Amino acid sequence: MEILSNQDNDIKKAAKAIIAGALVAFPTETVYGLGADAFNPIAIARVFEAKNRPSFNPLIIHIAEFDTLPRIADISGLSEAGKEMFGLLSKQLWPGPLTLILPKQAQLPGIAAAGLDTVAVRFPSHPVAQKLIRFSTGALAAPSANPSGCLSPTRANHVSAQMGNKVDFIIDGGKTLVGLESTVLDISRETPCILRPGGISRETIEALIGTVLLENSSMAVGNEDKPSPISPGQLKSHYAPRTLLILHKPGELAGLPQAANEGRLYFSTATRHSALSLQAPAPQNQVRILSQDGCSIEAAANLFEMLHELDSLGLELIRAEEAPALGLGEAINDRLRRAAT
Ligand code: AMP
Ligand code: MG
């Protein structure tokens, strides 16, 4: 890990690293974020791993130009009222500490939105954050730069103390101004709803778009890592395969012949081979392997796309196996369990 200054040459150095897949902690006006290229699923999986998150809570995609938005979100998927709200809110409150939940653009990797068909987008006002985004890939997936369950960092040394060996660079931009996370507002649903109170007040939002709902205030702490009403809420809105999904313990699939109208999601080549030896080979396109050599970061990066692919085949059943409970394995299993219910 290297600490960088907030001067342009250092920001450019960090930006170059992001393009190559690195993780960079950077200041925003709310708290320090842990950024990765929003279009690099492996880098995003490393963000989850660095935070040691037990589940895939969707990340906020940070942009620094309105022109980038179409690569992230599909505004045409909003209702007419939603489009109008988006126009008002983005014009008046971006850049700033407001995160909007919007329909996800299909090309954005599934792990960036944790498998949801909506995506959280924010346009930070901090000049260092804006430069880092512009100098790199135009869109950074970034949660707060703290380990799961710990306080959000408002200074570079909070990040180095908590995440030191997990990040490649930390850009020191001094103390963050707002010190509180962004307000998360969902305008993809019929009635707009504040999912997390934060840096922009409800009054400010309501002055622009009228009454908004407030999701159960016991989640007002805004800690994305603690179980809170936001999680059950997301659980429901989480993409669930239409196809019946049955989850098996590691190794259980090995002795089970694959039926003709059945899809398989194996963790690794090793676990798949032990299965193949016992059965007639199934059609190749009905089998997915999360990571050939059993790397949980690669497996996490592939998880949502592979679930979507298998689900699109119109099969009767998908059998998936749990990942070893190491590294991101726990988060992968959490997601698979939700997909199986
Ligand atoms: P953080 O990771 O600290 O920046 O927090 C991000 C917040 O945005 C968390 O509370 C997430 O649950 C929430 N969030 C991100 N994407 C979505 C989404 N598509 N739908 C609902 N909430 C989201
Ligand atoms: Mg956070």
GROMACS .gro file of C-alpha atoms and ligand atoms in nm:
model
  365
    1MET     CA    1   0.000   0.000   0.000
    2GLU     CA    2   0.120   0.346  -0.086
    3ILE     CA    3  -0.015   0.678   0.039
    4LEU     CA    4  -0.044   0.941  -0.232
    5SER     CA    5  -0.096   1.317  -0.215
    6ASN     CA    6  -0.398   1.490  -0.366
    7GLN     CA    7  -0.183   1.648  -0.640
    8ASP     CA    8  -0.266   1.576  -1.004
    9ASN     CA    9   0.044   1.367  -1.075
   10ASP     CA   10  -0.041   1.138  -0.783
   11ILE     CA   11  -0.410   1.119  -0.878
   12LYS     CA   12  -0.301   1.022  -1.230
   13LYS     CA   13  -0.079   0.750  -1.089
   14ALA     CA   14  -0.373   0.609  -0.891
   15ALA     CA   15  -0.600   0.637  -1.195
   16LYS     CA   16  -0.356   0.438  -1.405
   17ALA     CA   17  -0.352   0.169  -1.136
   18ILE     CA   18  -0.732   0.155  -1.135
   19ILE     CA   19  -0.733   0.098  -1.511
   20ALA     CA   20  -0.500  -0.198  -1.442
   21GLY     CA   21  -0.739  -0.339  -1.179
   22ALA     CA   22  -0.608  -0.186  -0.856
   23LEU     CA   23  -0.808  -0.076  -0.551
   24VAL     CA   24  -0.768   0.289  -0.451
   25ALA     CA   25  -0.907   0.458  -0.142
   26PHE     CA   26  -0.999   0.818  -0.218
   27PRO     CA   27  -1.167   1.113  -0.046
   28THR     CA   28  -1.520   1.217  -0.135
   29GLU     CA   29  -1.726   1.489   0.031
   30THR     CA   30  -1.904   1.222   0.240
   31VAL     CA   31  -1.648   0.963   0.355
   32TYR     CA   32  -1.346   0.791   0.201
   33GLY     CA   33  -1.442   0.542  -0.069
   34LEU     CA   34  -1.268   0.225  -0.182
   35GLY     CA   35  -1.276   0.245  -0.559
   36ALA     CA   36  -1.240  -0.005  -0.840
   37ASP     CA   37  -1.314   0.020  -1.212
   38ALA     CA   38  -1.692  -0.031  -1.235
   39PHE     CA   39  -1.644  -0.241  -1.549
   40ASN     CA   40  -1.388  -0.482  -1.401
   41PRO     CA   41  -1.571  -0.764  -1.218
   42ILE     CA   42  -1.252  -0.910  -1.068
   43ALA     CA   43  -1.151  -0.573  -0.923
   44ILE     CA   44  -1.502  -0.533  -0.780
   45ALA     CA   45  -1.484  -0.880  -0.625
   46ARG     CA   46  -1.158  -0.770  -0.460
   47VAL     CA   47  -1.345  -0.474  -0.308
   48PHE     CA   48  -1.589  -0.710  -0.138
   49GLU     CA   49  -1.300  -0.923  -0.022
   50ALA     CA   50  -1.104  -0.626   0.111
   51LYS     CA   51  -1.406  -0.517   0.315
   52ASN     CA   52  -1.458  -0.871   0.434
   53ARG     CA   53  -1.829  -0.843   0.364
   54PRO     CA   54  -2.025  -1.155   0.449
   55SER     CA   55  -2.274  -1.077   0.173
   56PHE     CA   56  -2.286  -0.887  -0.155
   57ASN     CA   57  -2.436  -0.553  -0.063
   58PRO     CA   58  -2.460  -0.356  -0.386
   59LEU     CA   59  -2.201  -0.083  -0.439
   60ILE     CA   60  -2.246   0.278  -0.542
   61ILE     CA   61  -2.116   0.362  -0.889
   62HIS     CA   62  -1.944   0.699  -0.887
   63ILE     CA   63  -1.937   0.912  -1.202
   64ALA     CA   64  -1.789   1.254  -1.271
   65GLU     CA   65  -1.969   1.351  -1.592
   66PHE     CA   66  -2.331   1.326  -1.697
   67ASP     CA   67  -2.219   1.174  -2.028
   68THR     CA   68  -2.102   0.860  -1.847
   69LEU     CA   69  -2.443   0.783  -1.704
   70PRO     CA   70  -2.582   0.588  -2.006
   71ARG     CA   71  -2.303   0.331  -1.958
   72ILE     CA   72  -2.422   0.268  -1.602
   73ALA     CA   73  -2.795   0.327  -1.586
   74ASP     CA   74  -3.084   0.306  -1.829
   75ILE     CA   75  -3.291   0.618  -1.771
   76SER     CA   76  -3.539   0.507  -2.037
   77GLY     CA   77  -3.639   0.230  -1.796
   78LEU     CA   78  -3.785   0.487  -1.555
   79SER     CA   79  -4.152   0.583  -1.557
   80GLU     CA   80  -4.239   0.927  -1.696
   81ALA     CA   81  -4.266   1.057  -1.340
   82GLY     CA   82  -3.934   0.892  -1.257
   83LYS     CA   83  -3.764   1.060  -1.552
   84GLU     CA   84  -3.895   1.395  -1.439
   85MET     CA   85  -3.771   1.336  -1.083
   86PHE     CA   86  -3.435   1.227  -1.214
   87GLY     CA   87  -3.408   1.548  -1.418
   88LEU     CA   88  -3.488   1.769  -1.120
   89LEU     CA   89  -3.273   1.586  -0.867
   90SER     CA   90  -2.966   1.545  -1.086
   91LYS     CA   91  -2.982   1.904  -1.205
   92GLN     CA   92  -3.017   2.050  -0.857
   93LEU     CA   93  -2.827   1.808  -0.631
   94TRP     CA   94  -2.551   1.656  -0.844
   95PRO     CA   95  -2.263   1.676  -0.787
   96GLY     CA   96  -2.332   1.612  -0.420
   97PRO     CA   97  -2.409   1.354  -0.148
   98LEU     CA   98  -2.718   1.207  -0.315
   99THR     CA   99  -2.720   0.849  -0.448
  100LEU     CA  100  -3.000   0.759  -0.687
  101ILE     CA  101  -3.126   0.405  -0.748
  102LEU     CA  102  -3.187   0.371  -1.122
  103PRO     CA  103  -3.254   0.089  -1.369
  104LYS     CA  104  -2.924  -0.089  -1.438
  105GLN     CA  105  -2.760  -0.079  -1.777
  106ALA     CA  106  -2.723  -0.438  -1.897
  107GLN     CA  107  -2.353  -0.405  -1.983
  108LEU     CA  108  -2.253  -0.311  -1.628
  109PRO     CA  109  -2.113  -0.625  -1.455
  110GLY     CA  110  -2.367  -0.800  -1.235
  111ILE     CA  111  -2.142  -0.791  -0.929
  112ALA     CA  112  -2.138  -0.409  -0.940
  113ALA     CA  113  -2.507  -0.415  -0.849
  114ALA     CA  114  -2.491  -0.743  -0.655
  115GLY     CA  115  -2.721  -0.910  -0.905
  116LEU     CA  116  -2.999  -0.650  -0.887
  117ASP     CA  117  -3.158  -0.499  -1.194
  118THR     CA  118  -3.117  -0.155  -1.040
  119VAL     CA  119  -2.795   0.032  -0.972
  120ALA     CA  120  -2.694   0.301  -0.723
  121VAL     CA  121  -2.531   0.604  -0.889
  122ARG     CA  122  -2.367   0.909  -0.740
  123PHE     CA  123  -2.183   1.212  -0.876
  124PRO     CA  124  -1.951   1.324  -0.594
  125SER     CA  125  -1.858   1.691  -0.565
  126HIS     CA  126  -1.510   1.637  -0.418
  127PRO     CA  127  -1.251   1.759  -0.673
  128VAL     CA  128  -1.008   1.474  -0.598
  129ALA     CA  129  -1.281   1.214  -0.645
  130GLN     CA  130  -1.386   1.379  -0.971
  131LYS     CA  131  -1.032   1.382  -1.105
  132LEU     CA  132  -0.967   1.022  -1.008
  133ILE     CA  133  -1.286   0.915  -1.187
  134ARG     CA  134  -1.212   1.122  -1.499
  135PHE     CA  135  -0.846   1.019  -1.518
  136SER     CA  136  -0.935   0.650  -1.488
  137THR     CA  137  -1.236   0.477  -1.646
  138GLY     CA  138  -1.513   0.730  -1.587
  139ALA     CA  139  -1.700   0.510  -1.341
  140LEU     CA  140  -1.579   0.372  -1.008
  141ALA     CA  141  -1.762   0.115  -0.798
  142ALA     CA  142  -1.696   0.226  -0.444
  143PRO     CA  143  -1.831   0.147  -0.099
  144SER     CA  144  -1.697   0.323   0.208
  145ALA     CA  145  -1.332   0.231   0.267
  146ASN     CA  146  -1.382   0.050   0.599
  147PRO     CA  147  -1.392  -0.318   0.691
  148SER     CA  148  -1.741  -0.460   0.724
  149GLY     CA  149  -1.897  -0.354   1.054
  150CYS     CA  150  -1.648  -0.076   1.125
  151LEU     CA  151  -1.698   0.299   1.117
  152SER     CA  152  -1.679   0.487   0.790
  153PRO     CA  153  -1.343   0.663   0.744
  154THR     CA  154  -1.328   1.041   0.727
  155ARG     CA  155  -0.948   1.068   0.714
  156ALA     CA  156  -0.679   0.887   0.517
  157ASN     CA  157  -0.524   0.749   0.834
  158HIS     CA  158  -0.857   0.584   0.926
  159VAL     CA  159  -0.825   0.391   0.602
  160SER     CA  160  -0.460   0.299   0.646
  161ALA     CA  161  -0.523   0.185   1.004
  162GLN     CA  162  -0.819  -0.036   0.910
  163MET     CA  163  -0.748  -0.145   0.554
  164GLY     CA  164  -0.375  -0.082   0.514
  165ASN     CA  165  -0.268  -0.404   0.351
  166LYS     CA  166  -0.591  -0.453   0.156
  167VAL     CA  167  -0.570  -0.150  -0.073
  168ASP     CA  168  -0.311  -0.061  -0.334
  169PHE     CA  169  -0.317   0.318  -0.287
  170ILE     CA  170  -0.472   0.571  -0.052
  171ILE     CA  171  -0.508   0.928  -0.176
  172ASP     CA  172  -0.481   1.162   0.121
  173GLY     CA  173  -0.725   1.449   0.075
  174GLY     CA  174  -0.749   1.546   0.441
  175LYS     CA  175  -1.070   1.532   0.641
  176THR     CA  176  -1.393   1.477   0.448
  177LEU     CA  177  -1.643   1.764   0.473
  178VAL     CA  178  -1.980   1.598   0.518
  179GLY     CA  179  -1.847   1.306   0.722
  180LEU     CA  180  -2.175   1.122   0.674
  181GLU     CA  181  -2.269   0.883   0.394
  182SER     CA  182  -2.478   0.994   0.099
  183THR     CA  183  -2.856   0.984   0.107
  184VAL     CA  184  -2.975   0.685  -0.094
  185LEU     CA  185  -3.299   0.761  -0.280
  186ASP     CA  186  -3.479   0.500  -0.489
  187ILE     CA  187  -3.663   0.659  -0.780
  188SER     CA  188  -3.695   0.335  -0.974
  189ARG     CA  189  -4.009   0.239  -0.782
  190GLU     CA  190  -4.352   0.392  -0.811
  191THR     CA  191  -4.321   0.608  -0.500
  192PRO     CA  192  -3.971   0.742  -0.437
  193CYS     CA  193  -3.822   0.615  -0.114
  194ILE     CA  194  -3.522   0.709   0.098
  195LEU     CA  195  -3.335   0.385   0.165
  196ARG     CA  196  -3.066   0.551   0.372
  197PRO     CA  197  -3.077   0.900   0.522
  198GLY     CA  198  -2.751   1.087   0.470
  199GLY     CA  199  -2.583   1.403   0.351
  200ILE     CA  200  -2.890   1.549   0.172
  201SER     CA  201  -3.195   1.605   0.387
  202ARG     CA  202  -3.540   1.468   0.319
  203GLU     CA  203  -3.671   1.828   0.317
  204THR     CA  204  -3.434   1.924   0.038
  205ILE     CA  205  -3.549   1.628  -0.170
  206GLU     CA  206  -3.918   1.684  -0.099
  207ALA     CA  207  -3.890   2.051  -0.196
  208LEU     CA  208  -3.795   1.929  -0.543
  209ILE     CA  209  -4.009   1.619  -0.603
  210GLY     CA  210  -4.277   1.616  -0.333
  211THR     CA  211  -4.339   1.355  -0.064
  212VAL     CA  212  -4.100   1.062  -0.042
  213LEU     CA  213  -4.125   0.751   0.172
  214LEU     CA  214  -3.866   0.676   0.437
  215GLU     CA  215  -3.771   0.314   0.481
  216ASN     CA  216  -3.800   0.204   0.846
  217SER     CA  217  -3.592   0.450   1.042
  218SER     CA  218  -3.412   0.183   1.249
  219MET     CA  219  -3.181   0.152   0.948
  220ALA     CA  220  -3.104   0.521   0.967
  221VAL     CA  221  -2.756   0.447   1.096
  222GLY     CA  222  -2.662   0.388   0.735
  223ASN     CA  223  -2.424   0.106   0.806
  224GLU     CA  224  -2.445  -0.112   0.499
  225ASP     CA  225  -2.277  -0.401   0.673
  226LYS     CA  226  -2.510  -0.462   0.966
  227PRO     CA  227  -2.830  -0.656   0.915
  228SER     CA  228  -3.097  -0.388   0.891
  229PRO     CA  229  -3.438  -0.343   0.734
  230ILE     CA  230  -3.252  -0.243   0.419
  231SER     CA  231  -3.125  -0.597   0.387
  232PRO     CA  232  -3.464  -0.770   0.401
  233GLY     CA  233  -3.583  -0.503   0.159
  234GLN     CA  234  -3.303  -0.584  -0.076
  235LEU     CA  235  -3.356  -0.950  -0.020
  236LYS     CA  236  -3.698  -0.917  -0.178
  237SER     CA  237  -3.579  -0.698  -0.461
  238HIS     CA  238  -3.278  -0.916  -0.519
  239TYR     CA  239  -3.277  -1.086  -0.851
  240ALA     CA  240  -3.407  -1.438  -0.793
  241PRO     CA  241  -3.377  -1.688  -1.078
  242ARG     CA  242  -3.710  -1.786  -1.228
  243THR     CA  243  -3.573  -2.137  -1.249
  244LEU     CA  244  -3.592  -2.346  -0.933
  245LEU     CA  245  -3.247  -2.342  -0.772
  246ILE     CA  246  -3.136  -2.614  -0.534
  247LEU     CA  247  -2.823  -2.559  -0.329
  248HIS     CA  248  -2.598  -2.850  -0.237
  249LYS     CA  249  -2.323  -2.883   0.020
  250PRO     CA  250  -1.968  -2.892  -0.123
  251GLY     CA  251  -1.905  -3.229  -0.284
  252GLU     CA  252  -2.271  -3.332  -0.286
  253LEU     CA  253  -2.317  -3.281  -0.658
  254ALA     CA  254  -2.046  -3.533  -0.733
  255GLY     CA  255  -2.267  -3.839  -0.701
  256LEU     CA  256  -2.572  -3.689  -0.865
  257PRO     CA  257  -2.634  -3.754  -1.236
  258GLN     CA  258  -2.737  -3.442  -1.426
  259ALA     CA  259  -3.084  -3.459  -1.582
  260ALA     CA  260  -3.146  -3.337  -1.938
  261ASN     CA  261  -3.335  -3.025  -1.835
  262GLU     CA  262  -3.109  -2.938  -1.545
  263GLY     CA  263  -2.842  -2.670  -1.518
  264ARG     CA  264  -2.533  -2.699  -1.301
  265LEU     CA  265  -2.331  -2.431  -1.128
  266TYR     CA  266  -2.003  -2.576  -1.003
  267PHE     CA  267  -1.758  -2.390  -0.787
  268SER     CA  268  -1.442  -2.514  -0.956
  269THR     CA  269  -1.309  -2.756  -1.213
  270ALA     CA  270  -1.198  -2.987  -0.935
  271THR     CA  271  -1.544  -3.020  -0.788
  272ARG     CA  272  -1.692  -3.061  -1.135
  273HIS     CA  273  -1.452  -3.336  -1.235
  274SER     CA  274  -1.535  -3.546  -0.938
  275ALA     CA  275  -1.893  -3.523  -1.060
  276LEU     CA  276  -1.821  -3.593  -1.427
  277SER     CA  277  -1.653  -3.920  -1.353
  278LEU     CA  278  -1.987  -4.055  -1.238
  279GLN     CA  279  -2.222  -3.937  -1.508
  280ALA     CA  280  -2.286  -3.895  -1.876
  281PRO     CA  281  -2.164  -3.551  -1.986
  282ALA     CA  282  -2.446  -3.297  -1.990
  283PRO     CA  283  -2.485  -3.039  -2.267
  284GLN     CA  284  -2.192  -2.798  -2.225
  285ASN     CA  285  -2.413  -2.492  -2.223
  286GLN     CA  286  -2.601  -2.616  -1.917
  287VAL     CA  287  -2.288  -2.620  -1.705
  288ARG     CA  288  -2.108  -2.322  -1.556
  289ILE     CA  289  -1.794  -2.325  -1.345
  290LEU     CA  290  -1.749  -2.020  -1.123
  291SER     CA  291  -1.370  -2.047  -1.119
  292GLN     CA  292  -1.162  -2.306  -1.304
  293ASP     CA  293  -0.900  -2.319  -1.029
  294GLY     CA  294  -1.126  -2.250  -0.733
  295CYS     CA  295  -1.040  -1.883  -0.671
  296SER     CA  296  -1.319  -1.725  -0.468
  297ILE     CA  297  -1.250  -1.378  -0.614
  298GLU     CA  298  -1.294  -1.505  -0.969
  299ALA     CA  299  -1.597  -1.707  -0.860
  300ALA     CA  300  -1.758  -1.396  -0.712
  301ALA     CA  301  -1.684  -1.198  -1.027
  302ASN     CA  302  -1.867  -1.462  -1.236
  303LEU     CA  303  -2.152  -1.546  -1.000
  304PHE     CA  304  -2.428  -1.310  -1.114
  305GLU     CA  305  -2.367  -1.343  -1.488
  306MET     CA  306  -2.358  -1.722  -1.468
  307LEU     CA  307  -2.679  -1.733  -1.266
  308HIS     CA  308  -2.844  -1.512  -1.528
  309GLU     CA  309  -2.712  -1.728  -1.812
  310LEU     CA  310  -2.836  -2.053  -1.663
  311ASP     CA  311  -3.168  -1.891  -1.580
  312SER     CA  312  -3.214  -1.776  -1.940
  313LEU     CA  313  -3.198  -2.134  -2.076
  314GLY     CA  314  -3.553  -2.218  -1.972
  315LEU     CA  315  -3.447  -2.522  -1.770
  316GLU     CA  316  -3.655  -2.694  -1.507
  317LEU     CA  317  -3.394  -2.685  -1.237
  318ILE     CA  318  -3.052  -2.547  -1.150
  319ARG     CA  319  -2.835  -2.733  -0.904
  320ALA     CA  320  -2.558  -2.523  -0.750
  321GLU     CA  321  -2.296  -2.618  -0.495
  322GLU     CA  322  -2.177  -2.410  -0.203
  323ALA     CA  323  -1.833  -2.252  -0.218
  324PRO     CA  324  -1.574  -2.340   0.047
  325ALA     CA  325  -1.638  -2.092   0.330
  326LEU     CA  326  -1.310  -1.906   0.277
  327GLY     CA  327  -1.254  -1.552   0.153
  328LEU     CA  328  -1.554  -1.451  -0.058
  329GLY     CA  329  -1.699  -1.800  -0.022
  330GLU     CA  330  -1.923  -1.682   0.260
  331ALA     CA  331  -2.067  -1.399   0.049
  332ILE     CA  332  -2.114  -1.633  -0.249
  333ASN     CA  333  -2.301  -1.881  -0.030
  334ASP     CA  334  -2.516  -1.605   0.118
  335ARG     CA  335  -2.619  -1.503  -0.233
  336LEU     CA  336  -2.680  -1.864  -0.344
  337ARG     CA  337  -2.896  -1.928  -0.039
  338ARG     CA  338  -3.109  -1.626  -0.124
  339ALA     CA  339  -3.134  -1.743  -0.483
  340ALA     CA  340  -3.248  -2.083  -0.358
  341THR     CA  341  -3.539  -1.950  -0.153
  342AMP     P1  342  -2.178   0.219   0.089
  342AMP     O1  343  -2.130   0.087   0.042
  342AMP     O2  344  -2.138   0.251   0.229
  342AMP     O3  345  -2.142   0.327  -0.006
  342AMP     O4  346  -2.337   0.210   0.092
  342AMP     C1  347  -2.411   0.187  -0.025
  342AMP     C2  348  -2.556   0.185   0.011
  342AMP     O5  349  -2.637   0.189  -0.106
  342AMP     C3  350  -2.593   0.060   0.087
  342AMP     O6  351  -2.680   0.092   0.191
  342AMP     C4  352  -2.660  -0.023  -0.020
  342AMP     O7  353  -2.748  -0.116   0.035
  342AMP     C5  354  -2.730   0.083  -0.103
  342AMP     N1  355  -2.756   0.039  -0.242
  342AMP     C6  356  -2.666   0.027  -0.340
  342AMP     N2  357  -2.722  -0.017  -0.455
  342AMP     C7  358  -2.852  -0.035  -0.430
  342AMP     C8  359  -2.965  -0.078  -0.507
  342AMP     N3  360  -2.953  -0.113  -0.636
  342AMP     N4  361  -3.086  -0.084  -0.446
  342AMP     C9  362  -3.098  -0.048  -0.317
  342AMP     N5  363  -2.997  -0.006  -0.238
  342AMP    C10  364  -2.874   0.002  -0.292
  343MG      MG  365  -2.046   0.207   0.416
   0.00000   0.00000   0.00000
